[in-house]
PDB file of C-alpha atoms in Angstrom:
ATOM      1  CA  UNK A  27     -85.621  46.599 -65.148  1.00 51.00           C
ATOM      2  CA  UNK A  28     -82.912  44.667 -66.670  1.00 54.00           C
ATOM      3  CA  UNK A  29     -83.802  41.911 -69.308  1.00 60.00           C
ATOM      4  CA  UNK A  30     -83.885  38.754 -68.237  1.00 89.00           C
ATOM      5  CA  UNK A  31     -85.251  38.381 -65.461  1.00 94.00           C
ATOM      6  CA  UNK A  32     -86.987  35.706 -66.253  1.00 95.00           C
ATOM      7  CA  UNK A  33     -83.859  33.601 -66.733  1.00 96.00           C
ATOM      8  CA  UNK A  34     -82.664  34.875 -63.783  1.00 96.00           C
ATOM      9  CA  UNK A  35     -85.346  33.449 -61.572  1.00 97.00           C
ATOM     10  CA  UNK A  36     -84.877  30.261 -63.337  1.00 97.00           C
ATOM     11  CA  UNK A  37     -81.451  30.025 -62.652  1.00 98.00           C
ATOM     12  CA  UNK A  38     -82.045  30.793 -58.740  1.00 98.00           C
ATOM     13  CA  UNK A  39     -84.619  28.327 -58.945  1.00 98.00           C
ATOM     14  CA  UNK A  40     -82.026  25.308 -60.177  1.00 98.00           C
ATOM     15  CA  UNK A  41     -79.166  26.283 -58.241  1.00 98.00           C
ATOM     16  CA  UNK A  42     -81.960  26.298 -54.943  1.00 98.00           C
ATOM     17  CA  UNK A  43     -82.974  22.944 -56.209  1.00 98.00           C
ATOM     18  CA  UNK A  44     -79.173  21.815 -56.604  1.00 98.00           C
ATOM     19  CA  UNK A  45     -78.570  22.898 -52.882  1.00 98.00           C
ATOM     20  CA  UNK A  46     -81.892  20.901 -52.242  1.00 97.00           C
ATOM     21  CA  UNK A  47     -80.439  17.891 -53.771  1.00 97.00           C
ATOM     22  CA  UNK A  48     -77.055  18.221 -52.051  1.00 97.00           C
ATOM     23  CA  UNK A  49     -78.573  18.412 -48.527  1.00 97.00           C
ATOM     24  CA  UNK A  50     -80.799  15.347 -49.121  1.00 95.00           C
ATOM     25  CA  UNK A  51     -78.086  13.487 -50.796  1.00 96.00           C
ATOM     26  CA  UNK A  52     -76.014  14.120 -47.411  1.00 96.00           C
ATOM     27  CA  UNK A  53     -78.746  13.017 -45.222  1.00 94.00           C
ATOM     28  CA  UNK A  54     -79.071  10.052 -46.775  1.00 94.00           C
ATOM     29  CA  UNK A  55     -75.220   9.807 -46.590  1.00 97.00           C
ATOM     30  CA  UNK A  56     -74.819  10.549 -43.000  1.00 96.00           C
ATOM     31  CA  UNK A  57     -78.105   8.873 -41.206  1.00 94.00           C
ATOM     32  CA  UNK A  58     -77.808   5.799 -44.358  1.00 96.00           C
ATOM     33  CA  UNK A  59     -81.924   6.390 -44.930  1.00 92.00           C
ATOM     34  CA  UNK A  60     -83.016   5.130 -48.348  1.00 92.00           C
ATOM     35  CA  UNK A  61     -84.012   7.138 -51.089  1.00 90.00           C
ATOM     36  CA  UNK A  62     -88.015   8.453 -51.247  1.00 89.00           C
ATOM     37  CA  UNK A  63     -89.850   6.957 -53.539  1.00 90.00           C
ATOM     38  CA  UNK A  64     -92.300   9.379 -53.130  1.00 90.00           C
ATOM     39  CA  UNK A  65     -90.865  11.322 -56.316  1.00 90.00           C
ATOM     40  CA  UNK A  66     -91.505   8.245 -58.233  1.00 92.00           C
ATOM     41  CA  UNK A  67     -94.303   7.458 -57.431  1.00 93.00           C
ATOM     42  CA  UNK A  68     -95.523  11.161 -58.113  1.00 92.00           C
ATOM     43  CA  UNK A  69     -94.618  10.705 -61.948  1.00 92.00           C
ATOM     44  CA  UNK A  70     -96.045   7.553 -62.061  1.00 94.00           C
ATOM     45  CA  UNK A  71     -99.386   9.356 -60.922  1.00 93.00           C
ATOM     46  CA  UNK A  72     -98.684  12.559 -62.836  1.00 91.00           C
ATOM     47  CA  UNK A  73     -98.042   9.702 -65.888  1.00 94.00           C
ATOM     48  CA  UNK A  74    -101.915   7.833 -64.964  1.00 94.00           C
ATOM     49  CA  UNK A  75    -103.379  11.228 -64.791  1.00 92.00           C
ATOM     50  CA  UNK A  76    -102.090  12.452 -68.472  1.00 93.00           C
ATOM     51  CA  UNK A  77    -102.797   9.455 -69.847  1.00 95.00           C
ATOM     52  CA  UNK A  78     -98.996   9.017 -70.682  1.00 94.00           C
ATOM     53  CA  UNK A  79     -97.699   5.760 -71.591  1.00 95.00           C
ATOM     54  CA  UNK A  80     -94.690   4.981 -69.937  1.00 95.00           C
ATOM     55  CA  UNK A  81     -93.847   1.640 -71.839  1.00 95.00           C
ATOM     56  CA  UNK A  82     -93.974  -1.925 -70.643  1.00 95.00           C
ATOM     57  CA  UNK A  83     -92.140  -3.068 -67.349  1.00 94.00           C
ATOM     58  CA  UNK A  84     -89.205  -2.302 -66.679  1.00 93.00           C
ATOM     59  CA  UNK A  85     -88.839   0.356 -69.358  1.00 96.00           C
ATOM     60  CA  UNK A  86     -91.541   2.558 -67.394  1.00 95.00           C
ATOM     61  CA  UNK A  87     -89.937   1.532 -63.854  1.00 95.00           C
ATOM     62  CA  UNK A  88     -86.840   3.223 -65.524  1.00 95.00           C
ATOM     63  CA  UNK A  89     -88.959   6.262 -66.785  1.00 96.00           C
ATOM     64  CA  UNK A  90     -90.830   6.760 -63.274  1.00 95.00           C
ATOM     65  CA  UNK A  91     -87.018   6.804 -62.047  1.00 95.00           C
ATOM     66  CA  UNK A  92     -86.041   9.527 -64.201  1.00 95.00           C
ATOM     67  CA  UNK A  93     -89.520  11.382 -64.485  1.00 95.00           C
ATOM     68  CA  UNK A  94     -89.709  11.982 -60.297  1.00 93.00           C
ATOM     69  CA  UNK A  95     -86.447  13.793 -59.918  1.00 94.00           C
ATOM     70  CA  UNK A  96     -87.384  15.977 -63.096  1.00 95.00           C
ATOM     71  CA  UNK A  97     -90.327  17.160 -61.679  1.00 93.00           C
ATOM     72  CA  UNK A  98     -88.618  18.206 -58.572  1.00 94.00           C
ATOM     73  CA  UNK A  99     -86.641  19.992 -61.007  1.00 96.00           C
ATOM     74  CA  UNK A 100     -89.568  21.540 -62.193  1.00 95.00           C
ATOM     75  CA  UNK A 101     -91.041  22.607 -59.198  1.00 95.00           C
ATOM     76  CA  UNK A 102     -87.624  24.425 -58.010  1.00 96.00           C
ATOM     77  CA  UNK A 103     -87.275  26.226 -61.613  1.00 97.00           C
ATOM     78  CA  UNK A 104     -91.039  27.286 -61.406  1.00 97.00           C
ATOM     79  CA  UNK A 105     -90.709  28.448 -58.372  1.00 97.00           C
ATOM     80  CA  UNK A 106     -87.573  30.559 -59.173  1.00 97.00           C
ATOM     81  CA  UNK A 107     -89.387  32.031 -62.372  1.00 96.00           C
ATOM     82  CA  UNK A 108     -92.256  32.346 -59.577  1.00 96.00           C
ATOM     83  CA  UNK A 109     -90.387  34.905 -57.779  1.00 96.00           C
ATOM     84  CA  UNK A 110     -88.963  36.392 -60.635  1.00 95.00           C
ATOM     85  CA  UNK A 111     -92.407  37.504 -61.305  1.00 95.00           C
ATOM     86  CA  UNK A 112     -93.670  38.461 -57.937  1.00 94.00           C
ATOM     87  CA  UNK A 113     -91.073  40.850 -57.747  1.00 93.00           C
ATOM     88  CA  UNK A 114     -90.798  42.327 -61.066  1.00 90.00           C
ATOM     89  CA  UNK A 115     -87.317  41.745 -61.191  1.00 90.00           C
ATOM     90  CA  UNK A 116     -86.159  43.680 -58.299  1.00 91.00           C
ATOM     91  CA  UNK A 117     -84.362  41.892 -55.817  1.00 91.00           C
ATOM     92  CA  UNK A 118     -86.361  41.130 -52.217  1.00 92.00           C
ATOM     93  CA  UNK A 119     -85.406  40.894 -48.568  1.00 94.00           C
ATOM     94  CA  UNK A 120     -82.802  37.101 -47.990  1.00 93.00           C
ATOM     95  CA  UNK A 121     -84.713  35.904 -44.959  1.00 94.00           C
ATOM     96  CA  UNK A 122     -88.126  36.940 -47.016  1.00 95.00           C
ATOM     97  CA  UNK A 123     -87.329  35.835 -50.311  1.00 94.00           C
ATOM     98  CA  UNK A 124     -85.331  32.809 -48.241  1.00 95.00           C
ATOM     99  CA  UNK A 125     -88.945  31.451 -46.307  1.00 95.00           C
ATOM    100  CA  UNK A 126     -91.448  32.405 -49.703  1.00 94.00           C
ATOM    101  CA  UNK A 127     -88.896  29.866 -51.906  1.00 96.00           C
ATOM    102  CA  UNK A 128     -88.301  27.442 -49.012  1.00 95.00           C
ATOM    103  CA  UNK A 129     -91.902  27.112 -47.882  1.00 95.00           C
ATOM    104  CA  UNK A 130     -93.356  27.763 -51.974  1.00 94.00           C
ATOM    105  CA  UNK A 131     -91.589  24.999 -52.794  1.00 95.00           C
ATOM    106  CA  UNK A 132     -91.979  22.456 -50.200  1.00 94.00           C
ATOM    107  CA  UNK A 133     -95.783  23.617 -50.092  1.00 93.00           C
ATOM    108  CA  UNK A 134     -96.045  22.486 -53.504  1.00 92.00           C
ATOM    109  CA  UNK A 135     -94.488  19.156 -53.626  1.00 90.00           C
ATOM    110  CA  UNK A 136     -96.138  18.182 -50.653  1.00 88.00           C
ATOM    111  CA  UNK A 137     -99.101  19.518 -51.841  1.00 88.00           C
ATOM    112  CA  UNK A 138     -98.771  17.530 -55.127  1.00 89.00           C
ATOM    113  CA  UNK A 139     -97.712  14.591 -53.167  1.00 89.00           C
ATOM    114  CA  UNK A 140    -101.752  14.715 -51.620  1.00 89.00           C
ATOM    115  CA  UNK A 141    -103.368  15.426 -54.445  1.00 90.00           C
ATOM    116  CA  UNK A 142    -102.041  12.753 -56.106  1.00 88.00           C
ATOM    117  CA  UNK A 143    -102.599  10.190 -53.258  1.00 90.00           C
ATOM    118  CA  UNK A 144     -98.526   9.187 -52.488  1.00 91.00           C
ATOM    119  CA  UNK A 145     -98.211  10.519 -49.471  1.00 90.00           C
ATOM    120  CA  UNK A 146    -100.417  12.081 -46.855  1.00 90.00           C
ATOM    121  CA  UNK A 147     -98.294  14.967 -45.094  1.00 88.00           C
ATOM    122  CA  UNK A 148    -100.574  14.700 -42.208  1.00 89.00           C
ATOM    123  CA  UNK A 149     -99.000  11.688 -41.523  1.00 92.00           C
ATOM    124  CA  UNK A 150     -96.019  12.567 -41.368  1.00 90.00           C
ATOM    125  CA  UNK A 151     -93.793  11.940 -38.408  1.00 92.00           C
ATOM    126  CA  UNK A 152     -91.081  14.752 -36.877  1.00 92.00           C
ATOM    127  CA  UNK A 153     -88.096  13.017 -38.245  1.00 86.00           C
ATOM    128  CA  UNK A 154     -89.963  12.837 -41.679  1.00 88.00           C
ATOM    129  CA  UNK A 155     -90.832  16.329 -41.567  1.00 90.00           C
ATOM    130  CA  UNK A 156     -87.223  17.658 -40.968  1.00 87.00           C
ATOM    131  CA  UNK A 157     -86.400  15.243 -43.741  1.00 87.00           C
ATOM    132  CA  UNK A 158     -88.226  17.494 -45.994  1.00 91.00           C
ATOM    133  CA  UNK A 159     -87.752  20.726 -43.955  1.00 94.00           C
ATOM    134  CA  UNK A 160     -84.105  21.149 -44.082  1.00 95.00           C
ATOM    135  CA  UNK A 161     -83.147  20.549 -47.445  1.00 96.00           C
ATOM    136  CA  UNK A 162     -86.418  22.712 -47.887  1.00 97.00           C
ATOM    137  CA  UNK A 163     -84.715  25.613 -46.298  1.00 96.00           C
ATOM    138  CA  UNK A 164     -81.051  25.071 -48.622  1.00 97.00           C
ATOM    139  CA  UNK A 165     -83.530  25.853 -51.331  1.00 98.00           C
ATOM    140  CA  UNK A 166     -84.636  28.969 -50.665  1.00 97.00           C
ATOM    141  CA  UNK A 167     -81.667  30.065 -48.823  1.00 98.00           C
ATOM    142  CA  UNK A 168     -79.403  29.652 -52.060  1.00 98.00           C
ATOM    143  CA  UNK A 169     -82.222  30.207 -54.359  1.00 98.00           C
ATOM    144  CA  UNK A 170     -82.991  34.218 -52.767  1.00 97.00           C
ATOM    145  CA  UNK A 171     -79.174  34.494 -52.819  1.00 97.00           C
ATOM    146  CA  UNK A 172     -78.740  33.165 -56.007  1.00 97.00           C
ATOM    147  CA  UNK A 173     -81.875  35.367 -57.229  1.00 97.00           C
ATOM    148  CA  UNK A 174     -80.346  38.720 -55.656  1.00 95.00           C
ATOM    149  CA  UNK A 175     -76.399  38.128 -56.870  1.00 95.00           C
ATOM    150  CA  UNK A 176     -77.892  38.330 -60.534  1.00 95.00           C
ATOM    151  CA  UNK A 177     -80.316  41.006 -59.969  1.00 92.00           C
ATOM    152  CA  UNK A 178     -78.090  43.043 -58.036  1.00 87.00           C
ATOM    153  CA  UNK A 179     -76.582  46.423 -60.361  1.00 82.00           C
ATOM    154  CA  UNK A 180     -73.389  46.106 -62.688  1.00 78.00           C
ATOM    155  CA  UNK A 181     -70.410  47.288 -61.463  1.00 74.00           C
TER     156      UNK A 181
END
């Protein structure tokens, strides 16, 4: 096994998450939808939970703003690293590795979303879920093809 294949998965695992943010960014682009606050509001939970202090208003408005996206960040690394572990290093089969990242990843920040009481999937309507669905997809698809370029043999 060649070394590093821990850094490997975590490089699948922001390049799936930068293909995640692309595809949203577009959405929001082409059908003019807002921005979720759901990530927001996530740190501002994940902040309550801790016990961190995020500052007075507006400095920990500001800090919610930045904390949300970097937790989707950390999801999508984890999950890269995730895989990177599952599989030893070896590489694994696109449309496999493609629907473990994907569905990994949009288990857990939907997951996290309920657990911390933002958003209740269940809820959801269809246009909501293929909000979350297709950029869901981008992720793992570039994230197992990112993952098996860098574990595939020197030449």
């Amino acid at each position: 096994m060649r070394a590093g294949f821990l850094a490997d998965g975590a490089i699948a695992g922001a390049a799936g998450t930068t293909a995640l943010n692309i595809v949203t960014y577009l959405d929001m682009t082409l059908r003019a939808r807002p921005a979720s606050s759901t990530p927001e509001r996530s740190a501002g939970r994940v902040a309550e939970v801790t016990h961190l202090n995020l500052g007075p208003e507006p400095q920990a408005s500001n800090r919610r703003s930045g904390l949300g996206p970097l937790l989707g960040y950390g999801i999508g690394i984890a999950a890269g690293v995730g895989l990177a572990l599952l599989t030893r290093g070896r590489p694994m089969p696109p449309a496999l590795a493609s629907g473990l990242l994907g569905g990994g990843v949009m288990t857990a920040s939907g997951g996290s979303y309920a657990v911390f009481g933002v958003s209740d999937p269940r809820t959801w309507s269809r246009g909501d879920w293929l909000s979350d669905l297709i950029p869901h997809l981008a992720y793992g698809l570039v994230a197992a093809t990112t993952w098996n370029r860098l574990r595939m043999p020197p030449t």
